[in-house]
């Protein structure tokens, strides 16, 4: 019998109530206050500048603090990421930072870590709220408000086009929280506008090449589109290539809207090929490790820690370019 179960049974014997047993068994694992930690960071994939910037920020901060970082890259596979978390549990890391690729499969990994007595902090993406809960299964989620990001794009488009648009939506990875929420926020914002129509929404897996391929196909079926809303910069850049190959001027014949705000994309805003970007900042390192230390110190941690996001437009893109990741 492990410690947790022993404690559970002891309390059950003391109080005689099933309710107390459940409350104790579901508590978050504690993190001891130490001068250094061995911490896992389970990354999703490394195929774009956003991911690379996030990994660098985590590595830099771990190095600055003198912590050991056990880094894994799931290479775009939720199944691999689940086994990466398993191996961190086997290595007895003190805590795990997890960027869950998809909402459902990674919820189980979160619960496994908790059962093994290892606290998890979710970074940048979250898990299905019905399957795992902040404050119970994991400590907190640190990242952007994706619904708000999508809504901002929708509101901007509504205002700029005076409610007239024929739209292709390039969706992020199926089953990931940013794809679900960026879609919801955008669609909520334009709902009820009779002149705004999404003619196609298709998965481009947050990737440049997939975004280009999907856009190429969709353009043939919908040659009349005049807006593409991509859930990240990479797919927007892929869509620009497809538009140019089809003889259309991105930013003029077809408006391009995106989320992330990496330097290459912000430059394209300055050049007039992307019309609007809502930022999603990948530099999590300082905030992630500060939260870990606060947790070890016994401070109250909120269920969500939301990063503020800027926006990039033709008016500010040149000025803000050097501050983009
Ligand atoms: O927008 C994208 C990345 O999870 C918020 O994932 C993140 C998203 C980001 O691959 O570029």
PDB file of C-alpha atoms and ligand atoms in Angstrom, residues 48 50-51 124-125 146 178 182 232 260 280, ligand 1:
ATOM      1  CA  UNK A  48       7.467  26.028 -35.657  1.00  0.00           C
ATOM      2  CA  UNK A  50       6.389  29.433 -31.519  1.00  0.00           C
ATOM      3  CA  UNK A  51       7.382  26.035 -30.084  1.00  0.00           C
ATOM      4  CA  UNK A 124      -0.052  27.033 -23.169  1.00  0.00           C
ATOM      5  CA  UNK A 125      -2.714  24.394 -23.892  1.00  0.00           C
ATOM      6  CA  UNK A 146      -7.961  31.450 -26.700  1.00  0.00           C
ATOM      7  CA  UNK A 178      -6.458  26.510 -28.916  1.00  0.00           C
ATOM      8  CA  UNK A 182     -10.123  30.068 -31.331  1.00  0.00           C
ATOM      9  CA  UNK A 232      -1.792  30.446 -36.171  1.00  0.00           C
ATOM     10  CA  UNK A 260       0.643  34.205 -32.599  1.00  0.00           C
ATOM     11  CA  UNK A 280      -0.078  34.669 -28.349  1.00  0.00           C
TER      12      UNK A 280
HETATM   13  O1  LIG B   1      -0.674  29.194 -31.480  1.00  0.00           O
HETATM   14  C1  LIG B   1       0.732  27.468 -32.216  1.00  0.00           C
HETATM   15  C2  LIG B   1       1.323  26.329 -31.558  1.00  0.00           C
HETATM   16  O2  LIG B   1      -0.749  26.005 -28.186  1.00  0.00           O
HETATM   17  C3  LIG B   1      -1.050  28.319 -28.118  1.00  0.00           C
HETATM   18  O3  LIG B   1       0.312  25.965 -30.649  1.00  0.00           O
HETATM   19  C4  LIG B   1      -0.308  27.195 -28.743  1.00  0.00           C
HETATM   20  C5  LIG B   1      -0.396  27.107 -30.250  1.00  0.00           C
HETATM   21  C6  LIG B   1       0.223  28.232 -31.048  1.00  0.00           C
HETATM   22  O4  LIG B   1       1.839  25.287 -32.277  1.00  0.00           O
HETATM   23  O5  LIG B   1       1.505  28.199 -33.084  1.00  0.00           O
END
